[in-house]
XYZ file of C-alpha atoms in Angstrom:
699
model
C -28.738 102.120 -49.992
C -24.995 101.474 -50.269
C -24.273 97.949 -48.974
C -20.735 98.937 -47.977
C -22.054 101.536 -45.557
C -23.767 98.736 -43.650
C -20.317 97.347 -42.860
C -19.006 100.537 -41.273
C -17.888 100.033 -37.696
C -18.126 96.248 -37.758
C -15.325 94.098 -36.351
C -14.055 91.144 -38.435
C -16.391 88.540 -36.896
C -19.409 90.842 -37.220
C -18.493 91.616 -40.821
C -18.235 87.891 -41.575
C -21.654 87.265 -40.006
C -23.209 90.035 -42.100
C -21.611 89.235 -45.463
C -21.117 85.459 -45.647
C -23.063 83.775 -48.424
C -23.350 80.575 -46.393
C -26.798 79.053 -45.942
C -27.874 77.924 -43.416
C -26.032 80.189 -40.971
C -25.805 80.254 -37.175
C -24.381 83.318 -35.444
C -23.213 82.741 -31.867
C -23.491 86.128 -30.186
C -22.143 86.499 -26.653
C -23.347 89.126 -24.204
C -22.699 92.634 -25.528
C -21.394 91.431 -28.900
C -23.919 93.378 -31.004
C -26.417 90.578 -31.709
C -29.332 92.720 -32.890
C -27.007 95.015 -34.825
C -25.551 92.080 -36.733
C -28.939 90.447 -37.391
C -30.561 93.593 -38.767
C -27.508 94.532 -40.831
C -27.353 91.040 -42.338
C -30.985 91.346 -43.394
C -30.416 94.838 -44.808
C -27.152 93.840 -46.525
C -28.764 90.871 -48.245
C -31.635 93.065 -49.422
C -29.252 95.791 -50.604
C -27.063 93.358 -52.554
C -30.037 91.587 -54.101
C -29.453 88.177 -52.506
C -32.750 88.556 -50.663
C -36.032 90.297 -51.488
C -37.266 92.384 -48.556
C -40.875 91.537 -49.467
C -40.112 87.868 -48.806
C -38.078 88.193 -45.600
C -39.436 86.971 -42.266
C -37.620 87.844 -39.033
C -38.915 85.843 -36.075
C -38.534 86.535 -32.389
C -40.309 85.781 -29.110
C -41.961 88.964 -27.851
C -43.894 91.821 -29.390
C -41.348 94.236 -27.957
C -38.430 92.433 -29.618
C -40.325 92.246 -32.916
C -41.020 95.984 -32.732
C -37.312 96.639 -32.099
C -36.343 94.613 -35.170
C -38.952 96.411 -37.269
C -37.761 99.824 -36.049
C -34.122 99.111 -36.859
C -34.944 97.724 -40.295
C -37.016 100.793 -41.111
C -34.060 103.019 -40.204
C -31.995 101.529 -43.053
C -34.304 103.085 -45.633
C -35.076 99.895 -47.532
C -37.496 100.371 -50.409
C -39.612 97.478 -49.119
C -39.901 96.439 -45.496
C -39.232 92.897 -44.261
C -41.821 91.287 -41.985
C -40.932 90.932 -38.303
C -43.112 89.142 -35.776
C -43.454 86.459 -33.154
C -44.030 82.791 -33.964
C -47.591 83.019 -32.634
C -48.482 86.228 -34.485
C -47.257 84.927 -37.843
C -48.942 81.533 -37.392
C -52.239 83.171 -36.417
C -52.155 85.470 -39.452
C -51.532 82.538 -41.798
C -54.311 80.460 -40.245
C -56.803 83.317 -40.475
C -56.021 83.629 -44.168
C -56.550 79.901 -44.608
C -59.823 79.882 -42.681
C -61.102 82.869 -44.648
C -60.178 81.477 -48.073
C -61.793 78.112 -47.303
C -64.960 79.662 -45.871
C -64.290 77.993 -42.522
C -65.449 79.760 -39.394
C -62.416 80.817 -37.382
C -62.290 79.207 -33.930
C -62.325 81.415 -30.870
C -58.910 82.093 -29.362
C -58.756 81.011 -25.718
C -56.528 83.457 -23.873
C -56.878 81.798 -20.451
C -56.707 78.034 -20.007
C -57.917 78.435 -16.424
C -61.458 79.141 -17.641
C -61.765 75.522 -18.746
C -59.270 73.858 -16.413
C -60.982 75.172 -13.288
C -64.156 73.279 -14.206
C -62.204 70.153 -15.147
C -60.407 70.113 -11.798
C -63.630 70.480 -9.837
C -62.945 70.238 -6.110
C -59.309 69.132 -6.428
C -57.095 71.082 -4.012
C -53.697 69.453 -4.606
C -53.192 71.369 -7.831
C -54.775 74.531 -9.179
C -55.672 75.574 -12.708
C -52.528 77.641 -13.238
C -50.257 74.722 -12.264
C -52.123 72.402 -14.617
C -51.937 74.994 -17.400
C -48.164 75.167 -16.956
C -47.847 71.399 -17.363
C -50.016 71.393 -20.489
C -48.015 74.269 -21.998
C -44.748 72.467 -21.251
C -46.063 69.269 -22.848
C -47.241 71.012 -25.992
C -43.967 72.939 -26.310
C -42.124 69.608 -26.164
C -44.536 67.909 -28.625
C -45.788 65.629 -25.851
C -49.319 64.206 -26.178
C -51.553 63.470 -23.167
C -50.806 59.747 -23.513
C -47.038 60.354 -23.443
C -47.102 62.928 -20.655
C -46.424 60.558 -17.692
C -43.286 59.102 -19.273
C -42.039 62.465 -20.569
C -42.628 64.134 -17.192
C -40.672 61.397 -15.426
C -37.799 61.631 -17.889
C -37.672 65.425 -17.471
C -38.005 65.166 -13.666
C -41.083 67.410 -13.661
C -42.119 68.083 -10.055
C -45.888 67.989 -9.777
C -48.088 67.637 -6.716
C -50.325 64.900 -8.156
C -49.934 61.641 -10.042
C -48.798 62.358 -13.649
C -51.498 59.941 -14.859
C -54.145 62.302 -13.431
C -52.554 65.243 -15.205
C -52.611 63.271 -18.438
C -56.334 62.583 -17.966
C -57.070 66.275 -17.291
C -54.946 67.142 -20.325
C -57.109 64.810 -22.499
C -60.339 66.301 -21.127
C -59.026 69.829 -21.771
C -58.296 69.036 -25.428
C -61.710 67.408 -25.852
C -63.495 70.359 -24.235
C -61.769 72.812 -26.586
C -62.787 70.819 -29.646
C -66.364 70.646 -28.371
C -66.539 74.421 -27.884
C -64.640 75.415 -31.049
C -61.709 76.922 -29.137
C -57.954 77.073 -29.778
C -55.239 78.153 -27.365
C -51.973 79.868 -28.267
C -50.087 76.583 -28.533
C -52.744 75.288 -30.950
C -51.915 78.144 -33.327
C -48.412 76.746 -33.833
C -49.614 73.147 -33.969
C -52.382 73.815 -36.484
C -50.173 75.981 -38.685
C -47.494 73.280 -38.810
C -50.165 70.615 -39.460
C -51.616 72.656 -42.324
C -48.249 73.193 -44.012
C -47.255 69.561 -43.622
C -50.574 68.187 -44.923
C -51.680 70.750 -47.511
C -49.195 71.199 -50.409
C -51.049 74.246 -51.727
C -51.007 76.030 -48.383
C -47.338 75.064 -47.891
C -46.371 76.436 -51.312
C -48.168 79.721 -50.638
C -46.447 80.277 -47.296
C -43.024 79.273 -48.582
C -43.439 81.615 -51.555
C -44.450 84.434 -49.205
C -41.496 83.922 -46.861
C -38.363 82.745 -48.653
C -35.662 84.122 -46.361
C -35.994 83.208 -42.677
C -34.154 84.822 -39.773
C -34.594 83.857 -36.111
C -33.479 85.902 -33.111
C -32.735 84.390 -29.640
C -32.584 80.950 -31.216
C -31.389 79.349 -27.977
C -34.949 79.872 -26.656
C -36.718 77.897 -29.413
C -38.757 74.922 -28.206
C -39.479 71.735 -30.213
C -42.930 72.959 -31.276
C -41.521 76.229 -32.627
C -38.695 74.330 -34.309
C -41.259 72.068 -35.987
C -43.129 75.100 -37.352
C -39.880 76.741 -38.454
C -38.983 73.563 -40.323
C -42.407 73.564 -41.984
C -41.955 77.164 -43.142
C -38.446 76.423 -44.402
C -39.188 73.168 -46.213
C -36.171 71.808 -48.076
C -34.647 75.247 -48.617
C -31.387 76.301 -46.920
C -32.174 80.033 -46.571
C -32.121 80.240 -42.788
C -30.031 82.407 -40.455
C -30.305 82.153 -36.692
C -28.740 84.246 -33.941
C -28.365 83.245 -30.314
C -26.133 82.633 -27.331
C -26.053 79.154 -25.785
C -24.648 80.727 -22.626
C -27.927 82.599 -22.190
C -30.189 79.561 -22.514
C -32.257 79.963 -19.341
C -35.730 78.702 -20.287
C -35.381 74.930 -20.615
C -37.744 74.570 -17.621
C -40.389 76.087 -19.902
C -39.723 73.794 -22.851
C -36.876 75.580 -24.675
C -34.256 73.349 -26.267
C -30.831 75.046 -26.592
C -29.359 72.087 -28.494
C -31.147 73.361 -31.598
C -28.492 76.095 -31.538
C -25.517 74.193 -30.163
C -25.988 71.329 -32.654
C -26.982 73.575 -35.575
C -24.132 72.524 -37.857
C -24.911 68.842 -37.259
C -28.619 69.242 -37.924
C -28.192 71.444 -41.037
C -25.873 70.062 -43.699
C -23.446 72.617 -45.090
C -24.192 75.179 -42.386
C -21.648 77.770 -41.299
C -21.283 78.868 -37.699
C -19.848 82.326 -36.998
C -18.938 83.290 -33.437
C -18.862 86.954 -32.471
C -15.698 87.237 -30.363
C -15.855 90.867 -29.241
C -17.931 92.520 -26.527
C -18.730 96.226 -26.489
C -20.810 96.464 -23.318
C -18.736 95.505 -20.298
C -15.285 96.239 -18.906
C -12.571 93.558 -19.078
C -13.058 92.946 -15.358
C -16.731 92.085 -15.780
C -16.108 89.941 -18.863
C -13.360 88.022 -17.055
C -15.705 87.492 -14.118
C -18.503 86.313 -16.421
C -16.154 83.825 -18.064
C -15.182 82.479 -14.640
C -18.872 81.977 -13.825
C -19.475 80.016 -17.012
C -16.380 77.903 -16.398
C -17.353 77.186 -12.810
C -14.113 78.810 -11.683
C -11.921 76.437 -13.707
C -9.174 78.609 -15.283
C -8.333 76.189 -18.094
C -11.863 76.129 -19.526
C -12.557 79.856 -19.663
C -13.448 81.615 -22.882
C -13.317 85.385 -22.461
C -14.838 87.674 -25.063
C -12.430 90.376 -26.227
C -13.275 93.601 -24.447
C -13.447 96.977 -26.175
C -13.776 98.970 -22.967
C -11.129 100.435 -20.703
C -10.320 98.731 -17.413
C -12.824 99.325 -14.639
C -13.283 98.507 -10.958
C -13.219 94.964 -9.680
C -16.493 93.250 -8.853
C -17.325 93.703 -5.182
C -18.679 91.166 -2.699
C -20.262 92.347 0.551
C -21.713 90.212 3.325
C -24.344 91.608 5.717
C -25.620 90.449 9.070
C -29.272 90.334 7.948
C -31.500 90.827 4.939
C -32.547 94.198 6.377
C -28.898 95.256 6.648
C -28.368 94.124 3.083
C -31.313 96.171 1.792
C -30.033 99.263 3.626
C -26.500 98.609 2.359
C -27.729 98.377 -1.224
C -29.584 101.658 -0.768
C -26.377 103.300 0.466
C -24.384 101.864 -2.431
C -26.992 103.036 -4.957
C -26.886 106.506 -3.419
C -23.063 106.558 -3.566
C -23.074 105.586 -7.256
C -25.583 108.302 -8.144
C -23.517 111.224 -9.381
C -23.441 113.896 -12.101
C -23.648 112.193 -15.477
C -24.988 108.985 -13.953
C -28.779 109.172 -13.403
C -30.724 106.826 -11.158
C -31.787 104.881 -14.248
C -28.151 103.903 -14.834
C -28.445 101.419 -11.960
C -30.357 98.202 -11.399
C -30.805 95.781 -8.519
C -31.214 92.192 -9.690
C -32.637 89.365 -7.567
C -33.290 85.685 -8.196
C -36.963 85.825 -7.108
C -39.576 88.561 -6.831
C -40.048 87.671 -3.172
C -36.720 89.391 -2.451
C -37.799 92.824 -3.673
C -40.054 94.213 -0.880
C -37.222 94.816 1.621
C -35.137 96.551 -1.040
C -38.069 98.707 -2.105
C -38.721 99.675 1.516
C -35.062 100.648 1.985
C -35.233 102.769 -1.165
C -38.360 104.514 0.080
C -36.653 105.329 3.388
C -33.648 106.678 1.495
C -35.858 108.643 -0.945
C -34.353 106.774 -3.917
C -36.704 106.724 -6.921
C -37.249 103.184 -8.147
C -39.512 100.976 -10.170
C -40.116 97.258 -10.166
C -39.766 96.104 -13.755
C -42.693 93.963 -14.785
C -45.019 95.452 -12.169
C -47.333 96.777 -14.872
C -47.738 93.195 -16.147
C -49.140 92.277 -12.746
C -52.551 93.445 -13.926
C -52.375 91.025 -16.863
C -51.977 88.023 -14.573
C -55.208 85.959 -14.737
C -55.094 85.125 -11.023
C -54.627 88.792 -10.114
C -57.461 89.855 -12.410
C -59.785 87.407 -10.664
C -58.591 88.588 -7.269
C -59.234 92.241 -8.110
C -62.709 91.436 -9.453
C -63.455 89.924 -6.048
C -62.055 93.021 -4.339
C -64.321 95.269 -6.442
C -67.371 93.575 -4.906
C -66.276 94.047 -1.290
C -67.365 97.069 0.743
C -65.201 96.340 3.779
C -62.034 98.098 4.985
C -58.998 97.271 2.869
C -57.056 96.374 6.015
C -59.481 93.504 6.698
C -59.251 92.210 3.132
C -55.461 92.333 3.155
C -55.353 90.372 6.416
C -57.461 87.674 4.764
C -55.206 87.743 1.690
C -52.110 87.322 3.842
C -53.671 84.276 5.478
C -54.505 82.834 2.074
C -50.914 83.338 0.891
C -49.552 81.536 3.935
C -51.917 78.603 3.330
C -50.878 78.395 -0.325
C -47.226 78.490 0.664
C -47.747 75.749 3.262
C -49.588 73.567 0.734
C -46.820 74.061 -1.811
C -44.101 73.152 0.660
C -46.073 70.122 1.836
C -46.553 68.921 -1.721
C -42.842 69.232 -2.438
C -41.576 68.002 0.906
C -40.609 64.571 -0.351
C -38.368 66.127 -3.016
C -36.615 68.410 -0.485
C -36.395 71.084 -3.192
C -35.201 73.769 -0.812
C -32.009 72.210 0.493
C -28.885 74.312 -0.005
C -25.475 73.107 -1.106
C -24.749 71.472 2.237
C -28.197 69.980 2.710
C -29.340 72.552 5.281
C -32.776 74.126 4.894
C -32.296 77.768 3.802
C -35.938 78.671 4.356
C -39.234 78.436 2.530
C -38.153 79.829 -0.822
C -40.716 79.929 -3.621
C -39.433 79.369 -7.136
C -41.323 81.549 -9.589
C -40.556 79.312 -12.524
C -43.553 77.251 -11.338
C -47.158 78.333 -11.672
C -47.759 77.998 -7.933
C -44.687 80.083 -7.203
C -45.742 82.778 -9.658
C -49.209 82.936 -8.113
C -47.842 83.338 -4.590
C -45.372 85.996 -5.756
C -48.127 87.904 -7.577
C -50.445 87.846 -4.565
C -47.586 88.970 -2.314
C -47.025 91.906 -4.657
C -50.719 92.836 -4.424
C -50.472 92.578 -0.632
C -47.409 94.831 -0.557
C -49.030 97.455 -2.764
C -52.190 97.343 -0.639
C -50.135 98.071 2.451
C -48.533 100.998 0.625
C -52.014 102.450 0.091
C -52.907 101.996 3.767
C -49.863 104.033 4.769
C -51.234 107.107 2.990
C -54.931 106.258 3.347
C -55.559 104.145 6.483
C -59.336 104.146 5.932
C -59.142 102.899 2.330
C -61.948 100.569 1.241
C -61.445 97.367 -0.674
C -63.706 98.320 -3.592
C -61.508 101.330 -4.410
C -58.216 99.452 -4.328
C -58.114 98.120 -7.902
C -58.560 101.607 -9.377
C -55.720 102.964 -7.248
C -53.590 99.964 -8.185
C -54.057 100.480 -11.926
C -53.135 104.147 -11.636
C -50.067 103.323 -9.551
C -48.724 100.610 -11.833
C -49.136 102.767 -14.918
C -46.657 105.153 -13.323
C -44.164 102.305 -12.939
C -43.986 101.559 -16.647
C -40.967 102.024 -18.937
C -41.797 105.703 -19.423
C -41.582 106.428 -15.700
C -39.289 109.165 -14.433
C -35.593 108.588 -13.772
C -35.487 105.637 -11.372
C -33.465 102.593 -10.314
C -34.816 99.326 -11.741
C -35.472 96.358 -9.450
C -36.088 93.095 -11.285
C -35.312 89.394 -11.421
C -32.407 87.756 -13.222
C -34.826 86.333 -15.806
C -36.520 89.681 -16.432
C -33.128 91.396 -16.876
C -32.202 89.328 -19.937
C -31.628 91.615 -22.909
C -31.136 94.717 -20.757
C -28.024 96.492 -19.470
C -26.970 99.179 -16.990
C -23.676 100.874 -16.087
C -24.064 99.792 -12.442
C -25.622 96.501 -11.349
C -26.203 95.287 -7.791
C -26.815 91.532 -7.436
C -28.707 90.976 -4.183
C -29.214 87.826 -2.129
C -26.419 85.839 -3.772
C -26.882 82.987 -1.305
C -27.170 79.216 -1.394
C -30.851 78.463 -1.914
C -31.331 81.493 -4.158
C -28.235 81.194 -6.372
C -28.539 78.477 -7.471
C -32.213 78.096 -6.624
C -32.670 75.433 -3.973
C -34.566 72.857 -6.007
C -32.000 72.771 -8.842
C -30.603 69.341 -8.057
C -29.949 67.710 -11.432
C -26.762 68.595 -13.307
C -28.706 70.199 -16.169
C -30.663 72.352 -13.713
C -27.487 73.503 -11.977
C -25.914 74.345 -15.321
C -28.935 76.441 -16.241
C -28.677 78.282 -12.906
C -25.031 78.935 -13.748
C -26.041 80.415 -17.102
C -28.732 82.489 -15.407
C -26.132 83.969 -13.056
C -23.935 84.665 -16.091
C -26.837 86.596 -17.613
C -27.146 88.636 -14.406
C -23.413 89.383 -14.257
C -23.240 90.495 -17.893
C -26.015 93.062 -17.454
C -23.331 95.288 -15.875
C -21.285 97.585 -18.086
C -19.022 99.327 -15.561
C -19.687 98.316 -11.941
C -20.773 94.953 -10.512
C -21.602 94.645 -6.833
C -22.715 91.374 -5.206
C -24.193 91.008 -1.724
C -25.616 88.375 0.597
C -27.009 88.152 4.136
C -26.061 85.863 7.023
C -29.683 85.744 8.184
C -32.891 86.106 6.243
C -36.474 86.184 7.480
C -39.186 84.154 5.738
C -42.562 84.984 7.262
C -41.947 84.606 10.984
C -38.912 82.354 10.606
C -35.337 83.683 10.686
C -32.923 81.366 8.909
C -29.115 81.286 8.786
C -27.745 81.669 5.269
C -24.517 80.941 3.443
C -22.960 82.749 0.501
C -23.479 81.131 -2.877
C -20.641 78.960 -4.125
C -20.822 81.079 -7.272
C -19.309 83.961 -5.312
C -16.133 81.911 -4.974
C -15.679 82.121 -8.724
C -16.144 85.883 -8.629
C -13.661 86.148 -5.794
C -11.048 84.157 -7.724
C -11.549 86.239 -10.865
C -11.277 89.506 -8.917
C -8.053 88.472 -7.200
C -6.562 87.578 -10.584
C -7.538 90.971 -11.974
C -6.748 93.169 -8.970
C -3.597 94.763 -10.456
C -5.598 96.129 -13.420
C -8.575 97.514 -11.479
C -9.343 101.219 -11.747
C -11.733 103.670 -10.230
C -12.758 107.036 -11.635
C -11.986 108.915 -8.422
C -9.562 106.762 -6.453
C -8.054 103.611 -8.023
C -6.222 102.655 -4.844
C -9.434 102.740 -2.835
C -11.232 100.578 -5.390
C -8.562 97.882 -5.370
C -8.202 97.856 -1.590
C -11.966 97.822 -1.021
C -12.586 94.916 -3.323
C -9.617 92.889 -2.099
C -10.566 93.259 1.549
C -14.263 92.607 0.892
C -13.376 89.446 -0.993
C -11.159 88.300 1.856
C -14.084 88.747 4.266
C -16.514 86.563 2.386
C -17.049 83.071 3.786
C -16.092 81.321 0.579
C -13.456 78.947 1.936
C -13.133 76.886 5.081
C -12.437 79.715 7.504
C -15.214 81.554 9.374
C -16.497 84.963 8.391
C -15.500 87.918 10.532
C -19.085 89.103 10.881
C -19.966 92.491 9.457
C -22.404 93.173 12.274
C -19.691 92.434 14.869
C -17.340 94.968 13.281
C -20.140 97.508 13.063
C -21.127 96.948 16.684
C -17.508 97.213 17.859
C -16.987 100.466 15.961
C -20.225 101.892 17.316
C -19.277 100.964 20.888
C -15.796 102.450 20.521
C -17.221 105.616 18.951
C -19.761 105.981 21.749
C -17.083 105.639 24.444
C -14.856 108.213 22.800
C -17.801 110.580 22.359
C -18.773 110.304 26.033
C -15.251 111.233 27.124
C -15.287 114.274 24.840
C -18.925 115.188 25.584
C -19.782 115.286 21.873
C -22.130 113.411 19.579
C -20.762 110.050 18.320
C -20.892 111.247 14.715
C -18.414 114.002 15.581
C -15.875 111.301 16.401
C -16.648 109.182 13.350
C -19.407 109.849 10.823
C -21.934 107.155 9.937
C -20.628 107.136 6.375
C -17.040 106.627 7.563
C -18.144 103.875 9.943
C -19.922 101.985 7.173
C -16.918 102.426 4.894
C -14.731 100.797 7.543
C -17.218 97.924 7.909
C -17.297 97.483 4.152
C -13.565 97.833 3.377
C -11.963 96.433 6.563
C -8.554 98.155 6.234
C -5.720 96.160 7.797
C -2.872 98.688 7.509
C -2.452 102.442 7.769
C -1.936 102.580 3.997
C -5.237 100.791 3.440
C -6.904 103.104 5.953
C -5.578 106.060 3.968
C -7.382 104.713 0.896
C -10.763 104.933 2.657
C -12.000 108.248 1.321
C -14.669 108.766 3.972
C -12.132 108.717 6.826
C -10.419 112.116 6.898
C -6.720 112.853 7.614
C -7.386 114.209 11.114
C -9.377 111.104 12.084
C -6.609 108.861 10.777
C -3.987 110.823 12.696
C -5.895 110.774 16.006
C -7.482 107.328 15.906
C -5.856 105.362 13.074
C -4.212 102.643 15.145
C -7.283 102.179 17.337
C -9.611 101.989 14.315
C -7.461 99.281 12.758
C -7.521 97.342 16.012
C -11.313 97.558 16.288
C -11.781 96.481 12.683
C -9.414 93.549 13.300
C -11.501 92.462 16.280
C -8.819 93.219 18.855
C -9.533 94.567 22.321
C -8.874 98.301 22.565
C -7.956 100.065 25.788
C -9.489 103.515 25.914
C -6.835 106.278 25.940
C -6.226 108.590 28.826
C -5.387 111.432 26.468
C -7.986 113.793 25.030
C -9.867 111.632 22.509
C -10.326 114.458 20.029
C -6.940 116.130 20.158
C -4.898 112.994 20.769
C -2.792 114.777 23.412
């Protein structure tokens, strides 16, 4: 393989990252900058030039899917020998199995579910369940926190738990003792024991360091202290380490990740070089400028914008709706409008902060016959709590409708208990201190459990629509068949997924839904570090868009039986500012003037300053009333006067002048000529006297 060919098509910063002889090396790769391309080409280039031996290369990442992607790309280079690519846990487990086998030691049994032991340890405790306790233990182990140190560490990290941290520490100690007694290890133990073995056994350390001499780590901003300890054990005193990551996409600190390992890389590794990739190849300049404004919190002087290699595109759009139902229907309309020749359904995604927001959007898509899939739905069956729930269902011979009613009651009780436990912390207050509703944060075990059960409930109701007499014992089989169809190989469909689940993915068109205080940022993010992470998470969501970014929010949202007033997220103010700055450069494939006018007027409507919002539902109602009056006078259907599509376009764009009205493509020339002035008056909220002339001819 010709090493020079590996440099074809690389920009100067990418070429530097691939070819530099510096060790250690950190590559800061912003969204769309070609992170995986640079990592795999650096590995291949070093192997091709002889500065690394492919048989002794280890590329580490965090998921099996990412490891498979690295392996696939490295194979495509045609290297004579293939580097190893795997997750931290997979590599550690393989090394430990070799050690156990060579020493004649019986391998311990791998515990895949902590809840099997923790449920017995908790006994009759109701303030915390096994999954919540498992989350705390996993966080502690990731942060190298022992049971004895847990109370202090939890207080310092502001961990919100429903019971006294001292009790959690005691359960943590009993869990570790029970594992030792039974000869069990959990996934965290694999990393701990591998690091212990390397640090205490010189022979084992030498063997592993001989096997893997050249270390590469992907998504380094997501490394936690335990993984960093193991990485340091593998590396020893050698400098041959290259890491790739983006500190602006560090969104897992709540789970133990420590982004300062990346941001302070040069300080922690003497002689290290840091190369920043300055170019982005995914998104338009408008989206990159908007993303930079999000990271900077709207402060112009502190923005760092990646250099775009795409042509100008449309401005980001912001649309406010009267209710969450209106928002779901509006998103469905927007998705339909963006579906066109050359742009399949799969070119679009709807991103939400929590899974609890998806059911209304899915229902709107079903009504509009828009094919869709909920990313991650197939993993629902892997959830331990869901597996237990379905095993219970398999034993029941009653109507599914009865079982689902019981499940709904159970969900409400769990939600009430969670809110009661967190009441003292007021985790759901929005930016102004008002309660935006009982939001459940799925970064907690309790939140994930509630969200998973709600998803089971929703899918059960879907079955009852087509099979009202369905029995409970047949539900799990139907569910498994249904979720298999929603996997990555499903037919052309719009993806619906959370901000977290969208990381690493991209689409030409992205709709960000529910961008409201309480969701974005999530209500319980009170500390500065938590708010900064929410800011980075929103940046991740924004940068999933390549061409079109559309944000929406609702003035009212229903949680259970409670309807709550909502406010737009403060983050939308940053998007508004960025869009106004960029308005002169905005383009649109079919009608640039319409794109600029639509975005400008929509941004002006949003309640992002001190003035009140001119409510979307009021404009819609006024237009509908005017249309109905005109139709009665002409004895025609209202849609003959003004189509539904034109009406919604007027609600969305809010033209203020005849020129702006002319840019609304859905309002035809004859309608503008006959009713232009009256339409502008209605949209502006002015009283309109009905004409004496013929309403259709204008005479």
